[in-house]
Protein backbone atom coordinates (compact mmCIF):
# COMPACT_ATOMS: atom_id res chain seq x y z
CA UNK A 1 0.00 0.00 0.00
CA UNK A 2 1.34 3.45 -0.94
CA UNK A 3 2.02 5.69 2.06
CA UNK A 4 -0.46 8.28 0.66
CA UNK A 5 -3.32 5.76 0.76
CA UNK A 6 -2.35 4.63 4.23
CA UNK A 7 -2.37 8.23 5.38
CA UNK A 8 -5.79 8.84 3.84
CA UNK A 9 -7.15 5.67 5.46
CA UNK A 10 -5.90 6.70 8.90
CA UNK A 11 -7.26 10.23 8.43
CA UNK A 12 -10.69 8.83 7.49
CA UNK A 13 -10.68 6.54 10.54
CA UNK A 14 -9.76 9.39 12.87
CA UNK A 15 -12.47 11.61 11.35
CA UNK A 16 -15.01 8.83 11.78
CA UNK A 17 -14.11 8.28 15.41
CA UNK A 18 -14.28 12.01 16.13
CA UNK A 19 -17.73 12.15 14.52
CA UNK A 20 -18.95 9.23 16.64
CA UNK A 21 -17.54 10.86 19.76
CA UNK A 22 -19.23 14.15 18.88
CA UNK A 23 -22.62 12.53 18.23
CA UNK A 24 -22.83 10.22 21.18
CA UNK A 25 -20.51 11.28 23.95
CA UNK A 26 -19.51 14.89 24.22
CA UNK A 27 -22.72 16.88 24.15
CA UNK A 28 -24.22 17.80 27.49
CA UNK A 29 -27.21 19.93 26.48
CA UNK A 30 -27.82 23.06 28.53
CA UNK A 31 -30.89 22.75 30.78
CA UNK A 32 -34.10 24.16 29.32
CA UNK A 33 -34.61 27.80 30.29
CA UNK A 34 -38.07 28.58 31.63
CA UNK A 35 -39.29 31.81 29.97
CA UNK A 36 -39.35 34.90 32.20
CA UNK A 37 -42.62 35.54 34.04
CA UNK A 38 -43.65 31.88 34.16
CA UNK A 39 -44.80 30.75 37.60
CA UNK A 40 -45.61 27.34 39.07
CA UNK A 41 -48.11 26.23 41.74
CA UNK A 42 -46.64 27.11 45.15
CA UNK A 43 -43.52 28.38 43.35
CA UNK A 44 -42.35 24.78 43.36
CA UNK A 45 -39.30 24.13 41.19
CA UNK A 46 -37.40 20.91 40.36
CA UNK A 47 -34.16 21.20 38.40
CA UNK A 48 -31.92 18.28 37.46
CA UNK A 49 -29.26 17.61 34.87
CA UNK A 50 -29.99 15.34 31.92
CA UNK A 51 -27.81 12.66 33.52
CA UNK A 52 -29.84 12.81 36.74
CA UNK A 53 -33.15 12.58 34.86
CA UNK A 54 -31.81 9.67 32.84
CA UNK A 55 -31.07 7.80 36.08
CA UNK A 56 -34.55 8.14 37.61
CA UNK A 57 -36.88 8.02 34.57
CA UNK A 58 -37.88 5.02 32.45
CA UNK A 59 -36.16 5.30 29.08
CA UNK A 60 -39.35 6.14 27.15
CA UNK A 61 -40.29 8.88 29.63
CA UNK A 62 -36.80 10.35 29.41
CA UNK A 63 -36.91 10.49 25.61
CA UNK A 64 -40.33 12.16 25.54
CA UNK A 65 -39.97 14.63 28.42
CA UNK A 66 -36.30 15.55 28.16
CA UNK A 67 -35.64 15.17 24.43
CA UNK A 68 -39.01 16.43 23.15
CA UNK A 69 -40.01 13.07 21.73
CA UNK A 70 -43.51 12.03 20.70
CA UNK A 71 -44.97 8.66 21.60
CA UNK A 72 -46.57 6.43 18.99
CA UNK A 73 -50.33 7.26 18.82
CA UNK A 74 -52.47 4.76 20.70
CA UNK A 75 -49.45 3.45 22.61
CA UNK A 76 -50.43 4.78 26.03
CA UNK A 77 -53.01 3.07 28.24
CA UNK A 78 -53.91 6.53 29.56
CA UNK A 79 -55.53 7.41 26.22
CA UNK A 80 -58.43 5.14 27.21
CA UNK A 81 -58.37 5.87 30.94
CA UNK A 82 -61.88 6.90 32.04
CA UNK A 83 -61.68 6.71 35.82
CA UNK A 84 -61.93 9.79 38.04
CA UNK A 85 -58.52 11.05 39.03
CA UNK A 86 -55.54 13.32 38.61
CA UNK A 87 -52.86 13.24 35.93
CA UNK A 88 -49.44 14.42 37.10
CA UNK A 89 -46.01 15.02 35.56
CA UNK A 90 -44.00 11.79 35.59
CA UNK A 91 -40.80 13.72 36.32
CA UNK A 92 -41.77 15.89 39.31
CA UNK A 93 -45.36 14.78 40.21
CA UNK A 94 -46.75 18.26 39.61
CA UNK A 95 -50.56 17.77 39.21
CA UNK A 96 -51.41 18.75 35.60
CA UNK A 97 -54.92 17.67 34.58
CA UNK A 98 -58.19 16.47 36.09
CA UNK A 99 -60.16 13.60 34.57
CA UNK A 100 -63.18 15.96 34.30
CA UNK A 101 -61.38 17.89 31.53
CA UNK A 102 -60.33 14.78 29.59
CA UNK A 103 -62.12 14.04 26.34
CA UNK A 104 -61.80 11.56 23.50
CA UNK A 105 -60.05 13.40 20.66
CA UNK A 106 -59.70 10.24 18.50
CA UNK A 107 -56.04 11.15 17.96
CA UNK A 108 -54.50 8.30 19.95
CA UNK A 109 -53.13 10.67 22.60
CA UNK A 110 -54.66 11.57 25.99
CA UNK A 111 -56.41 14.91 25.47
CA UNK A 112 -57.67 17.57 27.87
CA UNK A 113 -59.35 20.92 27.39
CA UNK A 114 -57.70 22.69 30.36
CA UNK A 115 -54.90 22.23 32.89
CA UNK A 116 -55.80 21.69 36.57
CA UNK A 117 -54.65 25.27 37.34
CA UNK A 118 -53.53 27.80 34.77
CA UNK A 119 -49.88 27.81 35.88
CA UNK A 120 -49.45 24.02 36.07
CA UNK A 121 -48.07 24.17 32.53
CA UNK A 122 -46.69 26.83 30.21
CA UNK A 123 -46.62 27.18 26.43
CA UNK A 124 -43.72 27.81 24.10
CA UNK A 125 -43.55 28.27 20.34
CA UNK A 126 -42.37 25.12 18.55
CA UNK A 127 -42.24 25.87 14.84
CA UNK A 128 -45.87 26.27 13.76
CA UNK A 129 -47.12 24.40 16.83
CA UNK A 130 -47.35 25.37 20.51
CA UNK A 131 -45.43 23.18 22.90
CA UNK A 132 -46.68 22.47 26.44
CA UNK A 133 -44.20 22.08 29.30
CA UNK A 134 -44.48 21.36 33.03
CA UNK A 135 -44.04 24.62 34.96
CA UNK A 136 -42.20 22.91 37.84
CA UNK A 137 -39.54 20.89 35.96
CA UNK A 138 -39.86 22.02 32.29
CA UNK A 139 -40.71 18.50 31.09
CA UNK A 140 -41.94 18.43 27.49
CA UNK A 141 -45.51 17.10 27.77
CA UNK A 142 -47.03 17.59 24.31
CA UNK A 143 -48.71 20.36 22.31
CA UNK A 144 -51.84 22.50 22.57
CA UNK A 145 -54.18 23.19 19.63
CA UNK A 146 -57.18 25.46 19.07
CA UNK A 147 -59.61 22.74 17.96
CA UNK A 148 -60.73 21.49 21.37
CA UNK A 149 -64.23 21.34 22.87
CA UNK A 150 -66.03 23.95 24.97
CA UNK A 151 -65.61 25.65 27.40
CA UNK A 152 -62.02 26.53 26.37
CA UNK A 153 -61.84 25.40 22.73
CA UNK A 154 -58.36 24.06 23.51
CA UNK A 155 -56.98 20.58 22.96
CA UNK A 156 -54.02 19.70 25.16
CA UNK A 157 -52.58 16.76 23.23
CA UNK A 158 -50.37 14.96 25.73
CA UNK A 159 -47.90 12.12 25.65
CA UNK A 160 -49.27 9.49 28.05
CA UNK A 161 -45.75 8.43 28.94
CA UNK A 162 -45.12 11.90 30.37
CA UNK A 163 -48.03 11.47 32.80
CA UNK A 164 -48.87 9.38 35.85
CA UNK A 165 -52.50 8.75 36.81
CA UNK A 166 -53.82 8.57 40.34
CA UNK A 167 -57.39 7.39 40.79
CA UNK A 168 -59.60 9.37 43.14
CA UNK A 169 -62.25 7.16 44.69
CA UNK A 170 -65.60 8.91 45.02
ZN1 LIG B 1 -42.70 18.22 35.93
PDB file of C-alpha atoms and ligand atoms in Angstrom:
ATOM      1  CA  UNK A   1       0.000   0.000   0.000  1.00  0.00           C
ATOM      2  CA  UNK A   2       1.339   3.452  -0.937  1.00  0.00           C
ATOM      3  CA  UNK A   3       2.017   5.693   2.062  1.00  0.00           C
ATOM      4  CA  UNK A   4      -0.455   8.277   0.657  1.00  0.00           C
ATOM      5  CA  UNK A   5      -3.316   5.763   0.758  1.00  0.00           C
ATOM      6  CA  UNK A   6      -2.353   4.626   4.233  1.00  0.00           C
ATOM      7  CA  UNK A   7      -2.370   8.225   5.384  1.00  0.00           C
ATOM      8  CA  UNK A   8      -5.793   8.838   3.841  1.00  0.00           C
ATOM      9  CA  UNK A   9      -7.151   5.671   5.463  1.00  0.00           C
ATOM     10  CA  UNK A  10      -5.902   6.695   8.897  1.00  0.00           C
ATOM     11  CA  UNK A  11      -7.255  10.234   8.427  1.00  0.00           C
ATOM     12  CA  UNK A  12     -10.688   8.828   7.492  1.00  0.00           C
ATOM     13  CA  UNK A  13     -10.682   6.540  10.541  1.00  0.00           C
ATOM     14  CA  UNK A  14      -9.760   9.387  12.874  1.00  0.00           C
ATOM     15  CA  UNK A  15     -12.468  11.614  11.354  1.00  0.00           C
ATOM     16  CA  UNK A  16     -15.013   8.827  11.783  1.00  0.00           C
ATOM     17  CA  UNK A  17     -14.105   8.279  15.412  1.00  0.00           C
ATOM     18  CA  UNK A  18     -14.284  12.008  16.135  1.00  0.00           C
ATOM     19  CA  UNK A  19     -17.726  12.150  14.518  1.00  0.00           C
ATOM     20  CA  UNK A  20     -18.946   9.229  16.640  1.00  0.00           C
ATOM     21  CA  UNK A  21     -17.537  10.861  19.758  1.00  0.00           C
ATOM     22  CA  UNK A  22     -19.234  14.146  18.876  1.00  0.00           C
ATOM     23  CA  UNK A  23     -22.618  12.527  18.230  1.00  0.00           C
ATOM     24  CA  UNK A  24     -22.825  10.216  21.185  1.00  0.00           C
ATOM     25  CA  UNK A  25     -20.513  11.278  23.952  1.00  0.00           C
ATOM     26  CA  UNK A  26     -19.508  14.894  24.224  1.00  0.00           C
ATOM     27  CA  UNK A  27     -22.722  16.880  24.148  1.00  0.00           C
ATOM     28  CA  UNK A  28     -24.224  17.805  27.494  1.00  0.00           C
ATOM     29  CA  UNK A  29     -27.212  19.926  26.481  1.00  0.00           C
ATOM     30  CA  UNK A  30     -27.818  23.056  28.527  1.00  0.00           C
ATOM     31  CA  UNK A  31     -30.892  22.748  30.784  1.00  0.00           C
ATOM     32  CA  UNK A  32     -34.099  24.164  29.318  1.00  0.00           C
ATOM     33  CA  UNK A  33     -34.614  27.805  30.288  1.00  0.00           C
ATOM     34  CA  UNK A  34     -38.071  28.582  31.627  1.00  0.00           C
ATOM     35  CA  UNK A  35     -39.293  31.811  29.972  1.00  0.00           C
ATOM     36  CA  UNK A  36     -39.353  34.899  32.198  1.00  0.00           C
ATOM     37  CA  UNK A  37     -42.625  35.545  34.041  1.00  0.00           C
ATOM     38  CA  UNK A  38     -43.647  31.875  34.164  1.00  0.00           C
ATOM     39  CA  UNK A  39     -44.797  30.748  37.602  1.00  0.00           C
ATOM     40  CA  UNK A  40     -45.611  27.341  39.066  1.00  0.00           C
ATOM     41  CA  UNK A  41     -48.105  26.228  41.739  1.00  0.00           C
ATOM     42  CA  UNK A  42     -46.644  27.114  45.148  1.00  0.00           C
ATOM     43  CA  UNK A  43     -43.518  28.379  43.354  1.00  0.00           C
ATOM     44  CA  UNK A  44     -42.349  24.778  43.360  1.00  0.00           C
ATOM     45  CA  UNK A  45     -39.305  24.132  41.194  1.00  0.00           C
ATOM     46  CA  UNK A  46     -37.399  20.915  40.361  1.00  0.00           C
ATOM     47  CA  UNK A  47     -34.156  21.197  38.396  1.00  0.00           C
ATOM     48  CA  UNK A  48     -31.923  18.277  37.463  1.00  0.00           C
ATOM     49  CA  UNK A  49     -29.255  17.613  34.875  1.00  0.00           C
ATOM     50  CA  UNK A  50     -29.989  15.335  31.923  1.00  0.00           C
ATOM     51  CA  UNK A  51     -27.806  12.665  33.519  1.00  0.00           C
ATOM     52  CA  UNK A  52     -29.840  12.814  36.740  1.00  0.00           C
ATOM     53  CA  UNK A  53     -33.150  12.581  34.855  1.00  0.00           C
ATOM     54  CA  UNK A  54     -31.813   9.666  32.845  1.00  0.00           C
ATOM     55  CA  UNK A  55     -31.074   7.801  36.078  1.00  0.00           C
ATOM     56  CA  UNK A  56     -34.551   8.138  37.608  1.00  0.00           C
ATOM     57  CA  UNK A  57     -36.876   8.021  34.573  1.00  0.00           C
ATOM     58  CA  UNK A  58     -37.882   5.024  32.454  1.00  0.00           C
ATOM     59  CA  UNK A  59     -36.157   5.297  29.075  1.00  0.00           C
ATOM     60  CA  UNK A  60     -39.351   6.139  27.147  1.00  0.00           C
ATOM     61  CA  UNK A  61     -40.287   8.878  29.632  1.00  0.00           C
ATOM     62  CA  UNK A  62     -36.798  10.348  29.408  1.00  0.00           C
ATOM     63  CA  UNK A  63     -36.912  10.487  25.606  1.00  0.00           C
ATOM     64  CA  UNK A  64     -40.330  12.165  25.544  1.00  0.00           C
ATOM     65  CA  UNK A  65     -39.972  14.625  28.416  1.00  0.00           C
ATOM     66  CA  UNK A  66     -36.302  15.552  28.158  1.00  0.00           C
ATOM     67  CA  UNK A  67     -35.636  15.171  24.434  1.00  0.00           C
ATOM     68  CA  UNK A  68     -39.007  16.433  23.145  1.00  0.00           C
ATOM     69  CA  UNK A  69     -40.012  13.071  21.734  1.00  0.00           C
ATOM     70  CA  UNK A  70     -43.513  12.026  20.696  1.00  0.00           C
ATOM     71  CA  UNK A  71     -44.965   8.655  21.596  1.00  0.00           C
ATOM     72  CA  UNK A  72     -46.573   6.431  18.989  1.00  0.00           C
ATOM     73  CA  UNK A  73     -50.330   7.263  18.822  1.00  0.00           C
ATOM     74  CA  UNK A  74     -52.468   4.761  20.699  1.00  0.00           C
ATOM     75  CA  UNK A  75     -49.454   3.446  22.606  1.00  0.00           C
ATOM     76  CA  UNK A  76     -50.432   4.781  26.031  1.00  0.00           C
ATOM     77  CA  UNK A  77     -53.007   3.074  28.243  1.00  0.00           C
ATOM     78  CA  UNK A  78     -53.915   6.526  29.560  1.00  0.00           C
ATOM     79  CA  UNK A  79     -55.529   7.412  26.218  1.00  0.00           C
ATOM     80  CA  UNK A  80     -58.434   5.139  27.210  1.00  0.00           C
ATOM     81  CA  UNK A  81     -58.369   5.868  30.941  1.00  0.00           C
ATOM     82  CA  UNK A  82     -61.883   6.901  32.035  1.00  0.00           C
ATOM     83  CA  UNK A  83     -61.682   6.710  35.821  1.00  0.00           C
ATOM     84  CA  UNK A  84     -61.926   9.790  38.041  1.00  0.00           C
ATOM     85  CA  UNK A  85     -58.517  11.054  39.031  1.00  0.00           C
ATOM     86  CA  UNK A  86     -55.537  13.323  38.611  1.00  0.00           C
ATOM     87  CA  UNK A  87     -52.860  13.243  35.926  1.00  0.00           C
ATOM     88  CA  UNK A  88     -49.438  14.416  37.101  1.00  0.00           C
ATOM     89  CA  UNK A  89     -46.008  15.019  35.564  1.00  0.00           C
ATOM     90  CA  UNK A  90     -43.996  11.794  35.585  1.00  0.00           C
ATOM     91  CA  UNK A  91     -40.798  13.724  36.324  1.00  0.00           C
ATOM     92  CA  UNK A  92     -41.770  15.891  39.308  1.00  0.00           C
ATOM     93  CA  UNK A  93     -45.358  14.782  40.210  1.00  0.00           C
ATOM     94  CA  UNK A  94     -46.750  18.263  39.606  1.00  0.00           C
ATOM     95  CA  UNK A  95     -50.560  17.767  39.207  1.00  0.00           C
ATOM     96  CA  UNK A  96     -51.411  18.753  35.604  1.00  0.00           C
ATOM     97  CA  UNK A  97     -54.917  17.666  34.581  1.00  0.00           C
ATOM     98  CA  UNK A  98     -58.190  16.469  36.091  1.00  0.00           C
ATOM     99  CA  UNK A  99     -60.161  13.601  34.565  1.00  0.00           C
ATOM    100  CA  UNK A 100     -63.175  15.964  34.300  1.00  0.00           C
ATOM    101  CA  UNK A 101     -61.380  17.889  31.532  1.00  0.00           C
ATOM    102  CA  UNK A 102     -60.330  14.780  29.591  1.00  0.00           C
ATOM    103  CA  UNK A 103     -62.118  14.037  26.336  1.00  0.00           C
ATOM    104  CA  UNK A 104     -61.797  11.558  23.498  1.00  0.00           C
ATOM    105  CA  UNK A 105     -60.054  13.399  20.663  1.00  0.00           C
ATOM    106  CA  UNK A 106     -59.696  10.244  18.502  1.00  0.00           C
ATOM    107  CA  UNK A 107     -56.040  11.148  17.956  1.00  0.00           C
ATOM    108  CA  UNK A 108     -54.501   8.299  19.953  1.00  0.00           C
ATOM    109  CA  UNK A 109     -53.132  10.674  22.605  1.00  0.00           C
ATOM    110  CA  UNK A 110     -54.661  11.568  25.993  1.00  0.00           C
ATOM    111  CA  UNK A 111     -56.405  14.906  25.468  1.00  0.00           C
ATOM    112  CA  UNK A 112     -57.675  17.571  27.870  1.00  0.00           C
ATOM    113  CA  UNK A 113     -59.345  20.925  27.387  1.00  0.00           C
ATOM    114  CA  UNK A 114     -57.701  22.693  30.362  1.00  0.00           C
ATOM    115  CA  UNK A 115     -54.895  22.232  32.893  1.00  0.00           C
ATOM    116  CA  UNK A 116     -55.801  21.693  36.568  1.00  0.00           C
ATOM    117  CA  UNK A 117     -54.652  25.268  37.339  1.00  0.00           C
ATOM    118  CA  UNK A 118     -53.532  27.798  34.766  1.00  0.00           C
ATOM    119  CA  UNK A 119     -49.882  27.809  35.880  1.00  0.00           C
ATOM    120  CA  UNK A 120     -49.455  24.015  36.075  1.00  0.00           C
ATOM    121  CA  UNK A 121     -48.070  24.166  32.534  1.00  0.00           C
ATOM    122  CA  UNK A 122     -46.688  26.825  30.211  1.00  0.00           C
ATOM    123  CA  UNK A 123     -46.616  27.178  26.432  1.00  0.00           C
ATOM    124  CA  UNK A 124     -43.718  27.813  24.103  1.00  0.00           C
ATOM    125  CA  UNK A 125     -43.550  28.273  20.337  1.00  0.00           C
ATOM    126  CA  UNK A 126     -42.365  25.122  18.554  1.00  0.00           C
ATOM    127  CA  UNK A 127     -42.242  25.866  14.836  1.00  0.00           C
ATOM    128  CA  UNK A 128     -45.871  26.267  13.759  1.00  0.00           C
ATOM    129  CA  UNK A 129     -47.125  24.405  16.834  1.00  0.00           C
ATOM    130  CA  UNK A 130     -47.353  25.370  20.509  1.00  0.00           C
ATOM    131  CA  UNK A 131     -45.431  23.182  22.896  1.00  0.00           C
ATOM    132  CA  UNK A 132     -46.677  22.473  26.442  1.00  0.00           C
ATOM    133  CA  UNK A 133     -44.204  22.080  29.303  1.00  0.00           C
ATOM    134  CA  UNK A 134     -44.481  21.361  33.027  1.00  0.00           C
ATOM    135  CA  UNK A 135     -44.042  24.615  34.959  1.00  0.00           C
ATOM    136  CA  UNK A 136     -42.199  22.910  37.837  1.00  0.00           C
ATOM    137  CA  UNK A 137     -39.544  20.889  35.957  1.00  0.00           C
ATOM    138  CA  UNK A 138     -39.863  22.019  32.288  1.00  0.00           C
ATOM    139  CA  UNK A 139     -40.707  18.502  31.088  1.00  0.00           C
ATOM    140  CA  UNK A 140     -41.939  18.432  27.495  1.00  0.00           C
ATOM    141  CA  UNK A 141     -45.513  17.105  27.767  1.00  0.00           C
ATOM    142  CA  UNK A 142     -47.031  17.594  24.307  1.00  0.00           C
ATOM    143  CA  UNK A 143     -48.708  20.364  22.307  1.00  0.00           C
ATOM    144  CA  UNK A 144     -51.840  22.504  22.567  1.00  0.00           C
ATOM    145  CA  UNK A 145     -54.178  23.187  19.627  1.00  0.00           C
ATOM    146  CA  UNK A 146     -57.185  25.456  19.067  1.00  0.00           C
ATOM    147  CA  UNK A 147     -59.606  22.738  17.958  1.00  0.00           C
ATOM    148  CA  UNK A 148     -60.733  21.486  21.365  1.00  0.00           C
ATOM    149  CA  UNK A 149     -64.228  21.338  22.869  1.00  0.00           C
ATOM    150  CA  UNK A 150     -66.028  23.948  24.969  1.00  0.00           C
ATOM    151  CA  UNK A 151     -65.607  25.648  27.400  1.00  0.00           C
ATOM    152  CA  UNK A 152     -62.024  26.534  26.368  1.00  0.00           C
ATOM    153  CA  UNK A 153     -61.841  25.402  22.728  1.00  0.00           C
ATOM    154  CA  UNK A 154     -58.361  24.059  23.509  1.00  0.00           C
ATOM    155  CA  UNK A 155     -56.978  20.584  22.964  1.00  0.00           C
ATOM    156  CA  UNK A 156     -54.019  19.700  25.160  1.00  0.00           C
ATOM    157  CA  UNK A 157     -52.578  16.761  23.228  1.00  0.00           C
ATOM    158  CA  UNK A 158     -50.369  14.964  25.729  1.00  0.00           C
ATOM    159  CA  UNK A 159     -47.896  12.117  25.645  1.00  0.00           C
ATOM    160  CA  UNK A 160     -49.273   9.485  28.047  1.00  0.00           C
ATOM    161  CA  UNK A 161     -45.753   8.425  28.944  1.00  0.00           C
ATOM    162  CA  UNK A 162     -45.123  11.904  30.372  1.00  0.00           C
ATOM    163  CA  UNK A 163     -48.028  11.469  32.805  1.00  0.00           C
ATOM    164  CA  UNK A 164     -48.872   9.385  35.851  1.00  0.00           C
ATOM    165  CA  UNK A 165     -52.498   8.750  36.815  1.00  0.00           C
ATOM    166  CA  UNK A 166     -53.824   8.565  40.340  1.00  0.00           C
ATOM    167  CA  UNK A 167     -57.387   7.386  40.787  1.00  0.00           C
ATOM    168  CA  UNK A 168     -59.599   9.375  43.141  1.00  0.00           C
ATOM    169  CA  UNK A 169     -62.250   7.157  44.693  1.00  0.00           C
ATOM    170  CA  UNK A 170     -65.600   8.909  45.021  1.00  0.00           C
TER     171      UNK A 170
HETATM  172 ZN1  LIG B   1     -42.704  18.215  35.931  1.00  0.00          ZN
END
